[in-house]
Amino acid sequence: MALINAYFTIANPTNAVETPSGCNATPADEKVDLNESPAAGTLSCDITLNPDHEIYQGHFPERPICPGICSIKMMREATSAILGRPLNLLEIKDCRFPALLTPTTLDDGCTPLPRRLTLTVKYAPAEAGFKVEATLTDPADNTATDSGSTPVDSPSPATYLTFRGLLG
Amino acid sequence: MLMVDSYSYIDDHQGVSTLAVKPDNIFIEDGQLAPEAIVEHIAQTAAAHAGYRRQLAGKPVCLGYIGDIKKVGFGASVTPGDRIATNIEIVSEVGNIIMIAASSLNNLGEHVCQCRMKLAMDESAN
């Protein structure tokens, strides 16, 4: 998918729309007309951060951290792109940032590489827009801990955003 | 992406910041300030307030990160030329974790945003 914002790109979008007979996987280029028939479903995509973007010059000098609100905005913009309609942020019920999101990783131990994330969004029609539950994880980072201290027996991808709210 | 211009009031438990929204703000989309940017404005207001209090206490200023955000509602949209005033109050403080309640109005006195936010102050990153 094309660049939709300079500070990140998305790829490999999927959208599984729930139908009365079950989930129906929808190809990325096959938009669901949610205006015609509001539907529930789960979408996902890969997100690659752009570590050279100007937001990291000030947030923070010599210590680049992706602003939490940019994680929310990435979720909203990627969801808008995959569903094929502009969505505004209407409400945040609960949003957590469990770990600091740096724009690069050191996959080979020495060379900074743009961080790749996986966005998963469950959506359902609501009175105003869509009720949304979203997570942003790094599948290559299995250093997740419970309570932030003790390694878990079966490491799960590091989570950088959990979001519950309304888009519309 | 500085999202606070100044403080019009500040004490140990409360602060009021202002932001004049300019057309070249990085978060302008379709002629409006993105709602996420208002939350960032609130976060920077809270972080600056925390820095002020640390200075009063003789401690070095440190970085602050958003831990979580709850009960965020948005009102009037914000466009270039608007001026936002944001009031924050400290709800609780445990160690380096600060919980604040925030409310933002535009220059017409209309409700723009309110939220509760938890900030973690990172003393290792002075």
PDB file of C-alpha atoms in Angstrom:
ATOM      1  CA  MET A   1       0.000   0.000   0.000  1.00  0.00           C
ATOM      2  CA  ALA A   2       1.197   3.517  -0.744  1.00  0.00           C
ATOM      3  CA  LEU A   3       2.795   5.843   1.724  1.00  0.00           C
ATOM      4  CA  ILE A   4      -0.002   7.459   3.710  1.00  0.00           C
ATOM      5  CA  ASN A   5       2.055   9.510   6.109  1.00  0.00           C
ATOM      6  CA  ALA A   6       5.699  10.448   6.190  1.00  0.00           C
ATOM      7  CA  TYR A   7       6.321   9.053   9.641  1.00  0.00           C
ATOM      8  CA  PHE A   8       5.160   5.538   8.840  1.00  0.00           C
ATOM      9  CA  THR A   9       4.167   3.220   5.992  1.00  0.00           C
ATOM     10  CA  ILE A  10       1.762   0.309   6.004  1.00  0.00           C
ATOM     11  CA  ALA A  11       1.903  -3.015   4.173  1.00  0.00           C
ATOM     12  CA  ASN A  12       0.089  -6.355   3.964  1.00  0.00           C
ATOM     13  CA  PRO A  13      -3.350  -5.070   4.986  1.00  0.00           C
ATOM     14  CA  THR A  14      -6.093  -7.615   5.676  1.00  0.00           C
ATOM     15  CA  ASN A  15      -9.694  -7.160   6.654  1.00  0.00           C
ATOM     16  CA  ALA A  16     -11.877 -10.031   7.865  1.00  0.00           C
ATOM     17  CA  VAL A  17     -15.477  -8.858   7.899  1.00  0.00           C
ATOM     18  CA  GLU A  18     -17.901 -10.708  10.118  1.00  0.00           C
ATOM     19  CA  THR A  19     -20.926 -12.019   8.280  1.00  0.00           C
ATOM     20  CA  PRO A  20     -23.894 -14.024   9.575  1.00  0.00           C
ATOM     21  CA  SER A  21     -22.136 -17.164   8.357  1.00  0.00           C
ATOM     22  CA  GLY A  22     -18.810 -16.270   9.879  1.00  0.00           C
ATOM     23  CA  CYS A  23     -15.687 -14.309   9.026  1.00  0.00           C
ATOM     24  CA  ASN A  24     -15.040 -13.420   5.423  1.00  0.00           C
ATOM     25  CA  ALA A  25     -11.486 -12.429   4.601  1.00  0.00           C
ATOM     26  CA  THR A  26     -11.441  -9.446   2.279  1.00  0.00           C
ATOM     27  CA  PRO A  27      -8.501  -8.649  -0.001  1.00  0.00           C
ATOM     28  CA  ALA A  28      -6.823  -5.349   0.771  1.00  0.00           C
ATOM     29  CA  ASP A  29      -7.907  -3.696  -2.464  1.00  0.00           C
ATOM     30  CA  GLU A  30     -11.526  -4.756  -2.055  1.00  0.00           C
ATOM     31  CA  LYS A  31     -13.070  -2.035   0.063  1.00  0.00           C
ATOM     32  CA  VAL A  32     -16.061  -2.783   2.252  1.00  0.00           C
ATOM     33  CA  ASP A  33     -18.812  -0.228   1.818  1.00  0.00           C
ATOM     34  CA  LEU A  34     -19.430   0.452   5.468  1.00  0.00           C
ATOM     35  CA  ASN A  35     -21.800   3.305   4.640  1.00  0.00           C
ATOM     36  CA  GLU A  36     -24.121   0.850   2.959  1.00  0.00           C
ATOM     37  CA  SER A  37     -23.941  -1.940   5.489  1.00  0.00           C
ATOM     38  CA  PRO A  38     -22.148  -1.274   8.742  1.00  0.00           C
ATOM     39  CA  ALA A  39     -20.153  -4.370   9.544  1.00  0.00           C
ATOM     40  CA  ALA A  40     -17.936  -5.692  12.265  1.00  0.00           C
ATOM     41  CA  GLY A  41     -14.593  -7.287  11.660  1.00  0.00           C
ATOM     42  CA  THR A  42     -10.893  -7.462  12.342  1.00  0.00           C
ATOM     43  CA  LEU A  43      -8.238  -5.792  10.253  1.00  0.00           C
ATOM     44  CA  SER A  44      -4.480  -5.877  10.442  1.00  0.00           C
ATOM     45  CA  CYS A  45      -1.405  -4.555   8.701  1.00  0.00           C
ATOM     46  CA  ASP A  46       2.333  -4.181   9.074  1.00  0.00           C
ATOM     47  CA  ILE A  47       3.603  -0.720   9.981  1.00  0.00           C
ATOM     48  CA  THR A  48       7.156   0.465   9.418  1.00  0.00           C
ATOM     49  CA  LEU A  49       8.276   3.570  11.268  1.00  0.00           C
ATOM     50  CA  ASN A  50      10.347   6.262   9.551  1.00  0.00           C
ATOM     51  CA  PRO A  51      13.161   7.053  12.033  1.00  0.00           C
ATOM     52  CA  ASP A  52      14.258  10.065   9.941  1.00  0.00           C
ATOM     53  CA  HIS A  53      10.987  11.945  10.414  1.00  0.00           C
ATOM     54  CA  GLU A  54      11.168  15.375  12.051  1.00  0.00           C
ATOM     55  CA  ILE A  55       8.995  14.337  15.021  1.00  0.00           C
ATOM     56  CA  TYR A  56      12.029  12.582  16.472  1.00  0.00           C
ATOM     57  CA  GLN A  57      14.138  15.734  16.418  1.00  0.00           C
ATOM     58  CA  GLY A  58      12.146  17.107  19.326  1.00  0.00           C
ATOM     59  CA  HIS A  59      10.741  13.955  20.892  1.00  0.00           C
ATOM     60  CA  PHE A  60      13.292  13.727  22.291  1.00  0.00           C
ATOM     61  CA  PRO A  61      16.620  15.318  21.347  1.00  0.00           C
ATOM     62  CA  GLU A  62      19.209  12.505  21.221  1.00  0.00           C
ATOM     63  CA  ARG A  63      16.595  10.069  22.515  1.00  0.00           C
ATOM     64  CA  PRO A  64      14.016   9.391  19.787  1.00  0.00           C
ATOM     65  CA  ILE A  65      10.736   8.027  21.134  1.00  0.00           C
ATOM     66  CA  CYS A  66       7.583   7.785  19.043  1.00  0.00           C
ATOM     67  CA  PRO A  67       5.015  10.041  20.744  1.00  0.00           C
ATOM     68  CA  GLY A  68       2.131   8.064  22.185  1.00  0.00           C
ATOM     69  CA  ILE A  69      -0.368  10.167  20.329  1.00  0.00           C
ATOM     70  CA  CYS A  70       1.392   9.279  17.061  1.00  0.00           C
ATOM     71  CA  SER A  71       0.721   5.607  17.828  1.00  0.00           C
ATOM     72  CA  ILE A  72      -2.972   6.471  18.143  1.00  0.00           C
ATOM     73  CA  LYS A  73      -2.845   8.489  14.939  1.00  0.00           C
ATOM     74  CA  MET A  74      -1.112   5.626  13.103  1.00  0.00           C
ATOM     75  CA  MET A  75      -3.881   3.295  14.232  1.00  0.00           C
ATOM     76  CA  ARG A  76      -6.566   5.720  13.060  1.00  0.00           C
ATOM     77  CA  GLU A  77      -4.945   6.463   9.699  1.00  0.00           C
ATOM     78  CA  ALA A  78      -4.179   2.815   8.926  1.00  0.00           C
ATOM     79  CA  THR A  79      -7.743   1.838   9.867  1.00  0.00           C
ATOM     80  CA  SER A  80      -9.074   4.618   7.621  1.00  0.00           C
ATOM     81  CA  ALA A  81      -6.893   3.449   4.737  1.00  0.00           C
ATOM     82  CA  ILE A  82      -7.871  -0.206   5.033  1.00  0.00           C
ATOM     83  CA  LEU A  83     -11.592   0.491   5.465  1.00  0.00           C
ATOM     84  CA  GLY A  84     -11.450   3.013   2.635  1.00  0.00           C
ATOM     85  CA  ARG A  85     -13.041   5.932   4.452  1.00  0.00           C
ATOM     86  CA  PRO A  86     -11.726   8.820   6.552  1.00  0.00           C
ATOM     87  CA  LEU A  87     -12.240   8.236  10.257  1.00  0.00           C
ATOM     88  CA  ASN A  88     -11.920  10.798  13.001  1.00  0.00           C
ATOM     89  CA  LEU A  89     -10.997  10.118  16.612  1.00  0.00           C
ATOM     90  CA  LEU A  90     -14.254  10.588  18.533  1.00  0.00           C
ATOM     91  CA  GLU A  91     -13.456   9.171  21.961  1.00  0.00           C
ATOM     92  CA  ILE A  92     -10.745   7.355  23.888  1.00  0.00           C
ATOM     93  CA  LYS A  93     -12.174   5.167  26.603  1.00  0.00           C
ATOM     94  CA  ASP A  94      -8.896   3.644  27.664  1.00  0.00           C
ATOM     95  CA  CYS A  95      -5.495   3.749  26.038  1.00  0.00           C
ATOM     96  CA  ARG A  96      -2.243   2.358  27.422  1.00  0.00           C
ATOM     97  CA  PHE A  97       1.359   2.632  26.277  1.00  0.00           C
ATOM     98  CA  PRO A  98       2.994  -0.357  27.981  1.00  0.00           C
ATOM     99  CA  ALA A  99       6.505   0.335  26.638  1.00  0.00           C
ATOM    100  CA  LEU A 100       8.511   3.138  25.061  1.00  0.00           C
ATOM    101  CA  LEU A 101       8.368   2.889  21.291  1.00  0.00           C
ATOM    102  CA  THR A 102      11.710   3.671  19.688  1.00  0.00           C
ATOM    103  CA  PRO A 103      11.641   4.131  15.887  1.00  0.00           C
ATOM    104  CA  THR A 104      14.534   1.739  15.322  1.00  0.00           C
ATOM    105  CA  THR A 105      15.593  -1.728  16.410  1.00  0.00           C
ATOM    106  CA  LEU A 106      19.033  -3.307  16.513  1.00  0.00           C
ATOM    107  CA  ASP A 107      18.129  -6.563  14.782  1.00  0.00           C
ATOM    108  CA  ASP A 108      21.714  -7.545  14.048  1.00  0.00           C
ATOM    109  CA  GLY A 109      23.014  -6.078  17.238  1.00  0.00           C
ATOM    110  CA  CYS A 110      24.651  -2.971  15.783  1.00  0.00           C
ATOM    111  CA  THR A 111      22.811  -1.479  12.813  1.00  0.00           C
ATOM    112  CA  PRO A 112      19.670   0.566  13.579  1.00  0.00           C
ATOM    113  CA  LEU A 113      16.803  -0.611  11.384  1.00  0.00           C
ATOM    114  CA  PRO A 114      13.371   0.985  11.049  1.00  0.00           C
ATOM    115  CA  ARG A 115      11.043  -0.709  13.518  1.00  0.00           C
ATOM    116  CA  ARG A 116       8.298  -2.890  12.075  1.00  0.00           C
ATOM    117  CA  LEU A 117       5.057  -3.308  13.959  1.00  0.00           C
ATOM    118  CA  THR A 118       1.836  -5.222  13.583  1.00  0.00           C
ATOM    119  CA  LEU A 119      -1.451  -3.373  13.991  1.00  0.00           C
ATOM    120  CA  THR A 120      -4.578  -5.364  14.823  1.00  0.00           C
ATOM    121  CA  VAL A 121      -7.944  -3.616  15.029  1.00  0.00           C
ATOM    122  CA  LYS A 122     -11.279  -5.144  15.996  1.00  0.00           C
ATOM    123  CA  TYR A 123     -14.146  -2.889  14.966  1.00  0.00           C
ATOM    124  CA  ALA A 124     -17.905  -2.981  15.356  1.00  0.00           C
ATOM    125  CA  PRO A 125     -20.676  -0.534  14.457  1.00  0.00           C
ATOM    126  CA  ALA A 126     -21.653   1.857  17.216  1.00  0.00           C
ATOM    127  CA  GLU A 127     -24.230   4.604  17.524  1.00  0.00           C
ATOM    128  CA  ALA A 128     -21.573   7.083  16.422  1.00  0.00           C
ATOM    129  CA  GLY A 129     -18.978   5.513  14.153  1.00  0.00           C
ATOM    130  CA  PHE A 130     -17.165   2.364  15.128  1.00  0.00           C
ATOM    131  CA  LYS A 131     -16.260   0.894  18.454  1.00  0.00           C
ATOM    132  CA  VAL A 132     -12.600  -0.038  18.143  1.00  0.00           C
ATOM    133  CA  GLU A 133     -10.166  -2.201  20.083  1.00  0.00           C
ATOM    134  CA  ALA A 134      -6.621  -2.038  18.773  1.00  0.00           C
ATOM    135  CA  THR A 135      -3.129  -3.238  19.606  1.00  0.00           C
ATOM    136  CA  LEU A 136       0.244  -2.305  18.197  1.00  0.00           C
ATOM    137  CA  THR A 137       2.901  -4.968  18.693  1.00  0.00           C
ATOM    138  CA  ASP A 138       6.404  -5.794  17.519  1.00  0.00           C
ATOM    139  CA  PRO A 139       6.400  -9.490  16.553  1.00  0.00           C
ATOM    140  CA  ALA A 140      10.206  -9.513  16.409  1.00  0.00           C
ATOM    141  CA  ASP A 141      10.518  -8.349  20.003  1.00  0.00           C
ATOM    142  CA  ASN A 142       9.674 -11.163  22.388  1.00  0.00           C
ATOM    143  CA  THR A 143      11.027  -9.520  25.493  1.00  0.00           C
ATOM    144  CA  ALA A 144       7.588  -8.967  26.968  1.00  0.00           C
ATOM    145  CA  THR A 145       7.399  -9.387  30.703  1.00  0.00           C
ATOM    146  CA  ASP A 146       4.616  -9.739  33.182  1.00  0.00           C
ATOM    147  CA  SER A 147       4.317  -6.719  35.453  1.00  0.00           C
ATOM    148  CA  GLY A 148       7.349  -5.376  33.674  1.00  0.00           C
ATOM    149  CA  SER A 149       9.812  -7.452  35.619  1.00  0.00           C
ATOM    150  CA  THR A 150       9.637 -11.225  35.261  1.00  0.00           C
ATOM    151  CA  PRO A 151      10.104 -12.926  31.885  1.00  0.00           C
ATOM    152  CA  VAL A 152       7.055 -14.994  30.996  1.00  0.00           C
ATOM    153  CA  ASP A 153       7.326 -18.691  30.075  1.00  0.00           C
ATOM    154  CA  SER A 154       5.894 -18.159  26.598  1.00  0.00           C
ATOM    155  CA  PRO A 155       7.048 -14.738  25.456  1.00  0.00           C
ATOM    156  CA  SER A 156       4.516 -12.762  23.486  1.00  0.00           C
ATOM    157  CA  PRO A 157       5.287  -9.863  21.155  1.00  0.00           C
ATOM    158  CA  ALA A 158       6.103  -6.600  22.893  1.00  0.00           C
ATOM    159  CA  THR A 159       3.016  -4.393  23.005  1.00  0.00           C
ATOM    160  CA  TYR A 160       3.312  -0.659  22.470  1.00  0.00           C
ATOM    161  CA  LEU A 161      -0.344   0.361  22.317  1.00  0.00           C
ATOM    162  CA  THR A 162      -3.656  -0.934  23.558  1.00  0.00           C
ATOM    163  CA  PHE A 163      -6.618   1.217  22.619  1.00  0.00           C
ATOM    164  CA  ARG A 164     -10.354   1.171  23.218  1.00  0.00           C
ATOM    165  CA  GLY A 165     -12.443   3.969  21.813  1.00  0.00           C
ATOM    166  CA  LEU A 166     -14.581   5.287  19.011  1.00  0.00           C
ATOM    167  CA  LEU A 167     -13.655   6.225  15.439  1.00  0.00           C
ATOM    168  CA  GLY A 168     -16.133   7.764  13.061  1.00  0.00           C
TER     169      GLY A 168
ATOM    170  CA  MET B   1       6.443  19.572  17.756  1.00  0.00           C
ATOM    171  CA  LEU B   2       6.230  21.995  20.641  1.00  0.00           C
ATOM    172  CA  MET B   3       2.545  22.125  21.553  1.00  0.00           C
ATOM    173  CA  VAL B   4       2.568  24.595  24.451  1.00  0.00           C
ATOM    174  CA  ASP B   5       3.242  28.327  24.049  1.00  0.00           C
ATOM    175  CA  SER B   6       3.047  29.552  27.618  1.00  0.00           C
ATOM    176  CA  TYR B   7       1.490  29.212  31.040  1.00  0.00           C
ATOM    177  CA  SER B   8      -1.069  31.780  32.167  1.00  0.00           C
ATOM    178  CA  TYR B   9      -1.294  30.320  35.662  1.00  0.00           C
ATOM    179  CA  ILE B  10       0.701  27.784  37.622  1.00  0.00           C
ATOM    180  CA  ASP B  11       0.932  26.573  41.193  1.00  0.00           C
ATOM    181  CA  ASP B  12       1.978  23.356  42.853  1.00  0.00           C
ATOM    182  CA  HIS B  13      -1.208  21.454  42.008  1.00  0.00           C
ATOM    183  CA  GLN B  14      -2.621  23.214  38.972  1.00  0.00           C
ATOM    184  CA  GLY B  15      -1.612  24.929  35.764  1.00  0.00           C
ATOM    185  CA  VAL B  16      -3.194  26.646  32.780  1.00  0.00           C
ATOM    186  CA  SER B  17      -1.338  26.599  29.474  1.00  0.00           C
ATOM    187  CA  THR B  18      -2.106  28.177  26.114  1.00  0.00           C
ATOM    188  CA  LEU B  19      -1.452  27.192  22.532  1.00  0.00           C
ATOM    189  CA  ALA B  20      -2.065  29.379  19.491  1.00  0.00           C
ATOM    190  CA  VAL B  21      -2.723  26.982  16.622  1.00  0.00           C
ATOM    191  CA  LYS B  22      -0.766  27.976  13.531  1.00  0.00           C
ATOM    192  CA  PRO B  23      -1.404  26.858   9.945  1.00  0.00           C
ATOM    193  CA  ASP B  24       1.983  25.145   9.773  1.00  0.00           C
ATOM    194  CA  ASN B  25       1.351  22.998  12.851  1.00  0.00           C
ATOM    195  CA  ILE B  26       2.549  19.501  11.982  1.00  0.00           C
ATOM    196  CA  PHE B  27      -0.784  18.017  13.091  1.00  0.00           C
ATOM    197  CA  ILE B  28      -3.064  20.072  10.842  1.00  0.00           C
ATOM    198  CA  GLU B  29      -5.081  17.722   8.627  1.00  0.00           C
ATOM    199  CA  ASP B  30      -7.904  18.816   6.321  1.00  0.00           C
ATOM    200  CA  GLY B  31      -7.783  22.301   7.820  1.00  0.00           C
ATOM    201  CA  GLN B  32      -8.238  21.124  11.415  1.00  0.00           C
ATOM    202  CA  LEU B  33      -5.952  20.229  14.266  1.00  0.00           C
ATOM    203  CA  ALA B  34      -5.955  16.433  14.611  1.00  0.00           C
ATOM    204  CA  PRO B  35      -7.629  15.381  17.863  1.00  0.00           C
ATOM    205  CA  GLU B  36      -4.521  13.436  18.852  1.00  0.00           C
ATOM    206  CA  ALA B  37      -2.624  16.731  18.793  1.00  0.00           C
ATOM    207  CA  ILE B  38      -4.878  18.161  21.493  1.00  0.00           C
ATOM    208  CA  VAL B  39      -4.004  15.177  23.660  1.00  0.00           C
ATOM    209  CA  GLU B  40      -0.318  15.856  22.962  1.00  0.00           C
ATOM    210  CA  HIS B  41      -0.872  19.482  23.982  1.00  0.00           C
ATOM    211  CA  ILE B  42      -2.343  18.253  27.276  1.00  0.00           C
ATOM    212  CA  ALA B  43       0.569  15.838  27.766  1.00  0.00           C
ATOM    213  CA  GLN B  44       3.115  18.601  27.192  1.00  0.00           C
ATOM    214  CA  THR B  45       1.193  20.870  29.555  1.00  0.00           C
ATOM    215  CA  ALA B  46       1.393  18.204  32.241  1.00  0.00           C
ATOM    216  CA  ALA B  47       5.070  17.496  31.540  1.00  0.00           C
ATOM    217  CA  ALA B  48       5.957  21.202  31.763  1.00  0.00           C
ATOM    218  CA  HIS B  49       4.029  21.463  35.015  1.00  0.00           C
ATOM    219  CA  ALA B  50       5.923  18.484  36.390  1.00  0.00           C
ATOM    220  CA  GLY B  51       9.201  20.143  35.342  1.00  0.00           C
ATOM    221  CA  TYR B  52       8.201  23.346  37.104  1.00  0.00           C
ATOM    222  CA  ARG B  53       7.462  21.441  40.310  1.00  0.00           C
ATOM    223  CA  ARG B  54      10.744  19.559  40.132  1.00  0.00           C
ATOM    224  CA  GLN B  55      12.619  22.820  39.763  1.00  0.00           C
ATOM    225  CA  LEU B  56      10.814  24.219  42.803  1.00  0.00           C
ATOM    226  CA  ALA B  57      11.856  21.112  44.713  1.00  0.00           C
ATOM    227  CA  GLY B  58      15.475  21.546  43.604  1.00  0.00           C
ATOM    228  CA  LYS B  59      15.401  18.425  41.444  1.00  0.00           C
ATOM    229  CA  PRO B  60      16.695  18.192  37.857  1.00  0.00           C
ATOM    230  CA  VAL B  61      14.090  18.353  35.120  1.00  0.00           C
ATOM    231  CA  CYS B  62      13.558  14.986  33.446  1.00  0.00           C
ATOM    232  CA  LEU B  63      11.643  13.462  30.566  1.00  0.00           C
ATOM    233  CA  GLY B  64       8.024  12.448  31.021  1.00  0.00           C
ATOM    234  CA  TYR B  65       6.115   9.799  29.112  1.00  0.00           C
ATOM    235  CA  ILE B  66       2.400   9.112  28.795  1.00  0.00           C
ATOM    236  CA  GLY B  67       1.546   5.854  30.564  1.00  0.00           C
ATOM    237  CA  ASP B  68      -2.157   5.796  29.844  1.00  0.00           C
ATOM    238  CA  ILE B  69      -5.056   8.019  28.845  1.00  0.00           C
ATOM    239  CA  LYS B  70      -8.662   7.550  29.887  1.00  0.00           C
ATOM    240  CA  LYS B  71     -12.057   9.167  29.514  1.00  0.00           C
ATOM    241  CA  VAL B  72     -11.061  11.332  26.575  1.00  0.00           C
ATOM    242  CA  GLY B  73     -13.882  13.234  24.938  1.00  0.00           C
ATOM    243  CA  PHE B  74     -13.669  15.853  22.221  1.00  0.00           C
ATOM    244  CA  GLY B  75     -15.850  18.901  21.605  1.00  0.00           C
ATOM    245  CA  ALA B  76     -15.430  21.791  19.200  1.00  0.00           C
ATOM    246  CA  SER B  77     -12.953  21.230  16.386  1.00  0.00           C
ATOM    247  CA  VAL B  78      -9.788  23.321  16.427  1.00  0.00           C
ATOM    248  CA  THR B  79      -8.604  25.219  13.372  1.00  0.00           C
ATOM    249  CA  PRO B  80      -5.610  27.458  12.658  1.00  0.00           C
ATOM    250  CA  GLY B  81      -6.070  30.801  14.381  1.00  0.00           C
ATOM    251  CA  ASP B  82      -7.740  29.251  17.426  1.00  0.00           C
ATOM    252  CA  ARG B  83      -6.173  29.580  20.837  1.00  0.00           C
ATOM    253  CA  ILE B  84      -6.519  26.661  23.259  1.00  0.00           C
ATOM    254  CA  ALA B  85      -6.369  27.089  27.015  1.00  0.00           C
ATOM    255  CA  THR B  86      -5.823  23.927  29.007  1.00  0.00           C
ATOM    256  CA  ASN B  87      -6.288  23.508  32.727  1.00  0.00           C
ATOM    257  CA  ILE B  88      -4.584  20.570  34.413  1.00  0.00           C
ATOM    258  CA  GLU B  89      -4.884  19.447  38.005  1.00  0.00           C
ATOM    259  CA  ILE B  90      -2.910  16.777  39.781  1.00  0.00           C
ATOM    260  CA  VAL B  91      -5.286  14.023  40.903  1.00  0.00           C
ATOM    261  CA  SER B  92      -2.691  11.812  42.529  1.00  0.00           C
ATOM    262  CA  GLU B  93       1.045  11.285  42.651  1.00  0.00           C
ATOM    263  CA  VAL B  94       2.800   8.070  43.641  1.00  0.00           C
ATOM    264  CA  GLY B  95       6.553   8.025  43.245  1.00  0.00           C
ATOM    265  CA  ASN B  96       7.341   9.082  39.696  1.00  0.00           C
ATOM    266  CA  ILE B  97       3.794   8.425  38.468  1.00  0.00           C
ATOM    267  CA  ILE B  98       1.511  11.444  38.204  1.00  0.00           C
ATOM    268  CA  MET B  99      -2.203  11.261  37.417  1.00  0.00           C
ATOM    269  CA  ILE B 100      -3.743  14.455  36.060  1.00  0.00           C
ATOM    270  CA  ALA B 101      -7.202  15.622  35.025  1.00  0.00           C
ATOM    271  CA  ALA B 102      -7.297  18.041  32.116  1.00  0.00           C
ATOM    272  CA  SER B 103      -9.841  20.237  30.389  1.00  0.00           C
ATOM    273  CA  SER B 104      -9.299  22.364  27.276  1.00  0.00           C
ATOM    274  CA  LEU B 105     -11.343  25.287  25.962  1.00  0.00           C
ATOM    275  CA  ASN B 106     -11.012  27.322  22.805  1.00  0.00           C
ATOM    276  CA  ASN B 107     -10.960  31.134  22.662  1.00  0.00           C
ATOM    277  CA  LEU B 108     -14.786  31.166  22.449  1.00  0.00           C
ATOM    278  CA  GLY B 109     -14.980  29.268  25.719  1.00  0.00           C
ATOM    279  CA  GLU B 110     -16.182  26.118  23.983  1.00  0.00           C
ATOM    280  CA  HIS B 111     -15.219  22.712  25.281  1.00  0.00           C
ATOM    281  CA  VAL B 112     -12.476  21.178  23.161  1.00  0.00           C
ATOM    282  CA  CYS B 113     -11.259  18.155  25.112  1.00  0.00           C
ATOM    283  CA  GLN B 114     -11.125  16.585  28.538  1.00  0.00           C
ATOM    284  CA  CYS B 115      -9.205  13.580  29.772  1.00  0.00           C
ATOM    285  CA  ARG B 116      -7.384  11.810  32.537  1.00  0.00           C
ATOM    286  CA  MET B 117      -3.763  10.997  31.926  1.00  0.00           C
ATOM    287  CA  LYS B 118      -1.024   9.118  33.725  1.00  0.00           C
ATOM    288  CA  LEU B 119       2.532  10.349  33.244  1.00  0.00           C
ATOM    289  CA  ALA B 120       5.722   8.531  34.170  1.00  0.00           C
ATOM    290  CA  MET B 121       8.702  10.748  34.934  1.00  0.00           C
ATOM    291  CA  ASP B 122      11.994   9.166  33.841  1.00  0.00           C
ATOM    292  CA  GLU B 123      14.717  10.311  36.228  1.00  0.00           C
ATOM    293  CA  SER B 124      17.315   8.253  34.347  1.00  0.00           C
ATOM    294  CA  ALA B 125      16.989  10.578  31.333  1.00  0.00           C
ATOM    295  CA  ASN B 126      17.883  13.959  32.759  1.00  0.00           C
TER     296      ASN B 126
END
